[in-house]
Each structure stands twice: as C-alpha cells, then as structure tokens.
Amino acid sequence: RKEVEQDPGPFNVPEGATVAFNCTYSNSASQSFFWYRQDCRKEPKLLMSVYSSGNEDGRFTAQLNRASQYISLLIRDSKLSDSATYLCVVKGPSSGGSYIPTFGRGTSLIVHP
Amino acid sequence: GAGVSQSPSNKVTEKGKDVELRCDPISGHTALYWYRQSLGQGLEFLIYFQGNSAPDKSGLPSDRFSAERTGGSVSTLTIQRTQQEDSAVYLCASSPTGGNSGNTIYFGEGSWLTVV
C-alpha cells in the first residue's frame, strides 16, 4: 500500500465548477499535512497547510480527518488558472526514523472555458 | 536570491559518467531535502539533512548516490556511474526546521538530468 494515495484524474471541469480532491495516508503517526500545486515542468509550490479543524483560503478549503486518515481539498468557482496537478503531502516518520514530507502522485485538474 | 537555488538547471551526460548537482537553500534554513521526480511520476524522497548531518538516507536508491552538506548551507548530490534510469529531475527543498514541525518546505526549480 502506498503511503499517500490520490486519484490521478484527470478531473476535467468547466470554469466556475466546484471540484473536490481526496487523499488517504497510511501512517497514523503522521503529524503535518499540506496541499501543493505543481504546474507542468515546474517545481511544487505550497497551496495551503491542512489543519485538524479545517481551513479555508479564498476559494480553497482543506479538511483533515485523522480518524479516517483522509485529507480533502475543495476548489470553488474554478478558474482556468487552477489547471495544474495537486499534490497531497503528509509529514510523518520514514523508514529511516525522521519526519519526512511524503508526496502523493498528484491529481490532475483541467479547467476548460 | 531569496529562494532555493539549484545548478545546473539542465545536464546531459553519457552513461557511466559521474554528475554533481548543487543546491543552495534559503538562508537560515536548517533542514534540506533531496527528491527525484521521473517523467510522469511522483516525488521520490532521497535524503534529508539537518544542519550538516544526514539523519535519513533511506531514499537513496543505490550506493552510486551520495550527498553532503557543508557549513549548514550548500548541499551536493553526486551520482556515480550514471545509468539511463537515473534520468529525472532532481529537486532540492529547504525548511526553517526539520523534525515533526509543520514548517513549509520550499523547492528549487530542479536540475533536469538526462543520461544518454
């Protein structure tokens, strides 16, 4: 079982749509959670951290369910510029014993006119 | 600059040659990570530095891969006797602290390695 699993998509949605991405993680000792965005042939960039109480940043809402080991990202009113790959990131103890950010393979979003 | 800087941005090398990839993290960041991303794949963890020490090398794929960090700053990832399967983008990231803190990690633009 992969440590961080995401539906690869692609999710193909019209402008203005609401879209939700899910992510599950296997290590219950994980401590910190993030969503990153990666554009084609670019480096990943932080979109938002994810807190247990849930948090919102403009059109983006992130939720964490520790009991189910599940993270979600909701994007409202999608824009063309939201087209990218969204990476779920979980920081937890690695096989080497350190807390390492582990990345999911990403969910591809395509927003069309 | 203020961000993570990596060099070279692109490197084409012949199979069997050694390559060195450099990372200059954000000033003051004690944690430094190397990842590898093959075409169409996710990020694969390679090694983590806290200061000059590497407490976690569990992601290095073989003994052809090594890395060091000096002065708590610049890190070099060395790949010896490169193979075609080493072709990937090598991403360096830094963070103010490591451990189980919730600090964001910031990436450089990567070094694109092609082994021919």
Coordinates of N, CA, C and O in Angstrom, one line a residue, chain A residues 35-103:
Chain A
W35 N -1.3 20.7 1.0 CA -1.6 20.6 -0.4 C -0.6 21.5 -1.1 O -0.4 22.7 -0.8
Y36 N 0.1 20.9 -2.1 CA 1.0 21.6 -3.0 C 0.4 21.6 -4.4 O -0.4 20.7 -4.8
R37 N 0.8 22.6 -5.2 CA 0.4 22.7 -6.6 C 1.6 22.6 -7.4 O 2.7 23.2 -7.1
Q38 N 1.5 21.8 -8.5 CA 2.7 21.7 -9.4 C 2.2 21.9 -10.9 O 1.3 21.2 -11.4
D39 N 2.7 22.9 -11.5 CA 2.5 23.2 -12.9 C 3.4 22.4 -13.7 O 4.5 22.0 -13.3
C40 N 3.1 22.2 -15.0 CA 3.8 21.3 -15.9 C 5.3 21.8 -16.0 O 5.6 22.9 -16.2
R41 N 6.2 20.9 -15.7 CA 7.7 21.1 -15.7 C 8.1 22.2 -14.8 O 9.2 22.8 -15.0
K42 N 7.4 22.4 -13.7 CA 7.8 23.4 -12.7 C 7.9 22.6 -11.3 O 7.5 21.5 -11.2
E43 N 8.5 23.4 -10.4 CA 8.6 22.8 -9.0 C 7.3 22.9 -8.3 O 6.5 23.8 -8.5
P44 N 7.1 22.0 -7.3 CA 5.9 22.1 -6.5 C 5.9 23.4 -5.6 O 7.0 23.8 -5.1
K45 N 4.7 24.0 -5.4 CA 4.6 25.2 -4.6 C 3.5 25.0 -3.6 O 2.4 24.4 -3.9
L46 N 3.7 25.5 -2.4 CA 2.7 25.3 -1.3 C 1.4 26.0 -1.7 O 1.4 27.2 -2.1
L47 N 0.3 25.3 -1.7 CA -1.0 25.8 -1.8 C -1.6 26.2 -0.5 O -2.0 27.3 -0.2
M48 N -1.6 25.2 0.4 CA -2.1 25.5 1.8 C -1.7 24.4 2.7 O -1.6 23.2 2.3
S49 N -1.5 24.7 4.0 CA -1.4 23.7 5.0 C -2.8 23.2 5.4 O -3.8 23.9 5.1
V50 N -2.9 22.0 6.0 CA -4.2 21.5 6.4 C -4.2 21.3 7.9 O -3.3 20.6 8.4
Y51 N -5.2 21.8 8.5 CA -5.3 21.7 10.0 C -6.5 20.9 10.3 O -7.5 20.7 9.6
S52 N -6.5 20.3 11.6 CA -7.5 19.4 12.0 C -8.9 20.0 12.0 O -9.9 19.3 11.7
S53 N -8.9 21.3 12.3 CA -10.2 22.0 12.3 C -10.8 22.4 11.0 O -11.8 22.9 10.8
G54 N -10.0 22.1 9.9 CA -10.3 22.5 8.6 C -9.9 24.0 8.4 O -9.9 24.8 9.4
N55 N -9.6 24.4 7.2 CA -9.2 25.7 7.0 C -9.5 26.1 5.5 O -9.6 25.3 4.6
E56 N -9.7 27.4 5.4 CA -10.1 28.0 4.1 C -9.1 29.1 3.7 O -8.7 29.9 4.5
D57 N -8.9 29.2 2.4 CA -8.1 30.3 1.9 C -8.7 30.7 0.5 O -8.5 30.1 -0.5
G58 N -9.6 31.7 0.6 CA -10.3 32.1 -0.6 C -11.2 31.1 -1.1 O -12.1 30.6 -0.4
R59 N -10.9 30.6 -2.3 CA -11.8 29.6 -3.0 C -11.4 28.2 -2.6 O -12.0 27.2 -3.0
F60 N -10.4 28.0 -1.8 CA -9.8 26.7 -1.4 C -10.2 26.4 0.0 O -10.0 27.2 0.9
T61 N -10.7 25.2 0.2 CA -11.0 24.7 1.6 C -10.3 23.3 1.7 O -10.5 22.4 0.9
A62 N -9.6 23.1 2.8 CA -8.9 21.9 3.1 C -9.5 21.3 4.4 O -9.9 22.0 5.3
Q63 N -9.6 20.0 4.4 CA -10.2 19.3 5.6 C -9.2 18.1 5.9 O -8.7 17.5 5.0
L64 N -9.2 17.8 7.2 CA -8.4 16.6 7.6 C -9.2 15.8 8.5 O -9.9 16.3 9.4
N65 N -9.2 14.5 8.3 CA -9.9 13.6 9.2 C -8.9 12.6 9.7 O -8.5 11.6 9.0
R66 N -8.4 12.8 10.9 CA -7.3 11.9 11.4 C -7.8 10.5 11.6 O -7.0 9.5 11.4
A67 N -9.0 10.4 12.1 CA -9.5 9.0 12.4 C -9.5 8.2 11.2 O -9.2 7.0 11.2
S68 N -9.9 8.8 10.0 CA -10.0 8.0 8.8 C -8.8 8.1 7.9 O -8.7 7.5 6.9
Q69 N -7.8 9.0 8.4 CA -6.6 9.2 7.7 C -6.8 9.7 6.3 O -6.4 9.1 5.3
Y70 N -7.6 10.8 6.2 CA -8.1 11.2 5.0 C -8.0 12.8 4.9 O -8.3 13.4 5.9
I71 N -7.6 13.3 3.8 CA -7.5 14.7 3.6 C -8.2 15.1 2.3 O -8.3 14.3 1.4
S72 N -8.8 16.3 2.3 CA -9.5 16.7 1.1 C -9.2 18.1 0.8 O -8.7 18.9 1.6
L73 N -9.4 18.5 -0.5 CA -9.3 19.8 -1.0 C -10.5 20.1 -1.8 O -10.8 19.4 -2.8
L74 N -11.1 21.2 -1.5 CA -12.3 21.7 -2.3 C -11.9 23.0 -3.0 O -11.4 23.9 -2.3
I75 N -12.2 23.1 -4.3 CA -11.9 24.3 -5.0 C -13.3 24.8 -5.6 O -14.0 24.1 -6.3
R76 N -13.7 26.0 -5.2 CA -14.9 26.6 -5.6 C -14.6 27.5 -6.8 O -13.5 28.1 -6.9
D77 N -15.6 27.7 -7.6 CA -15.5 28.7 -8.7 C -14.2 28.6 -9.5 O -13.4 29.5 -9.6
S78 N -14.0 27.4 -10.0 CA -12.7 27.1 -10.7 C -12.4 28.1 -11.8 O -13.3 28.6 -12.5
K79 N -11.1 28.4 -11.9 CA -10.6 29.3 -12.9 C -9.7 28.6 -13.8 O -9.2 27.5 -13.5
L80 N -9.5 29.1 -15.0 CA -8.6 28.4 -16.0 C -7.2 28.3 -15.4 O -6.6 27.3 -15.6
S81 N -6.8 29.3 -14.6 CA -5.5 29.2 -14.0 C -5.3 28.2 -12.9 O -4.2 28.0 -12.4
D82 N -6.4 27.6 -12.5 CA -6.3 26.5 -11.5 C -5.9 25.2 -12.1 O -5.5 24.2 -11.4
S83 N -5.8 25.1 -13.4 CA -5.3 23.9 -14.1 C -3.9 23.6 -13.7 O -3.0 24.4 -13.9
A84 N -3.7 22.4 -13.1 CA -2.4 22.1 -12.6 C -2.5 20.7 -12.0 O -3.6 20.1 -12.0
T85 N -1.5 20.2 -11.4 CA -1.5 18.9 -10.6 C -1.4 19.3 -9.1 O -0.6 20.1 -8.7
Y86 N -2.3 18.7 -8.4 CA -2.4 19.0 -6.9 C -1.9 17.8 -6.1 O -2.3 16.7 -6.3
L87 N -0.9 18.1 -5.3 CA -0.1 17.1 -4.6 C -0.5 17.1 -3.1 O -0.4 18.1 -2.5
C88 N -0.9 16.0 -2.7 CA -1.2 15.8 -1.2 C 0.2 15.4 -0.5 O 0.9 14.6 -1.0
V89 N 0.5 16.1 0.5 CA 1.8 15.9 1.2 C 1.5 15.6 2.7 O 0.8 16.4 3.4
V90 N 2.1 14.6 3.2 CA 2.0 14.1 4.6 C 3.4 14.0 5.2 O 4.3 13.4 4.6
K91 N 3.5 14.6 6.3 CA 4.8 14.6 7.0 C 4.7 13.6 8.2 O 4.0 13.8 9.1
G92 N 5.5 12.5 8.1 CA 5.4 11.5 9.1 C 6.7 10.8 9.2 O 7.6 11.0 8.3
P93 N 6.9 9.9 10.1 CA 8.2 9.1 10.3 C 8.4 8.2 9.1 O 7.6 7.4 8.7
S94 N 9.6 8.3 8.6 CA 10.0 7.5 7.4 C 10.6 6.2 8.0 O 10.8 6.0 9.2
S95 N 11.0 5.3 7.0 CA 11.6 4.0 7.4 C 13.0 4.3 8.1 O 13.5 3.5 8.8
G96 N 13.5 5.5 7.8 CA 14.8 5.9 8.4 C 14.6 6.6 9.8 O 15.6 6.9 10.4
G97 N 13.4 6.8 10.2 CA 13.1 7.3 11.5 C 12.9 8.8 11.6 O 12.5 9.3 12.7
S98 N 13.1 9.6 10.5 CA 13.0 11.0 10.5 C 11.6 11.4 10.0 O 11.0 10.6 9.3
Y99 N 11.1 12.6 10.4 CA 9.9 13.1 9.8 C 10.1 13.7 8.5 O 10.8 14.7 8.3
I100 N 9.6 13.0 7.5 CA 9.9 13.4 6.1 C 8.6 13.7 5.4 O 7.6 13.0 5.5
P101 N 8.5 14.8 4.6 CA 7.3 15.0 3.8 C 7.3 14.0 2.7 O 8.2 13.8 1.9
T102 N 6.1 13.2 2.6 CA 5.9 12.2 1.6 C 4.8 12.8 0.7 O 3.8 13.2 1.1
F103 N 5.1 12.7 -0.6 CA 4.2 13.2 -1.6 C 3.3 12.2 -2.3 O 3.8 11.1 -2.6

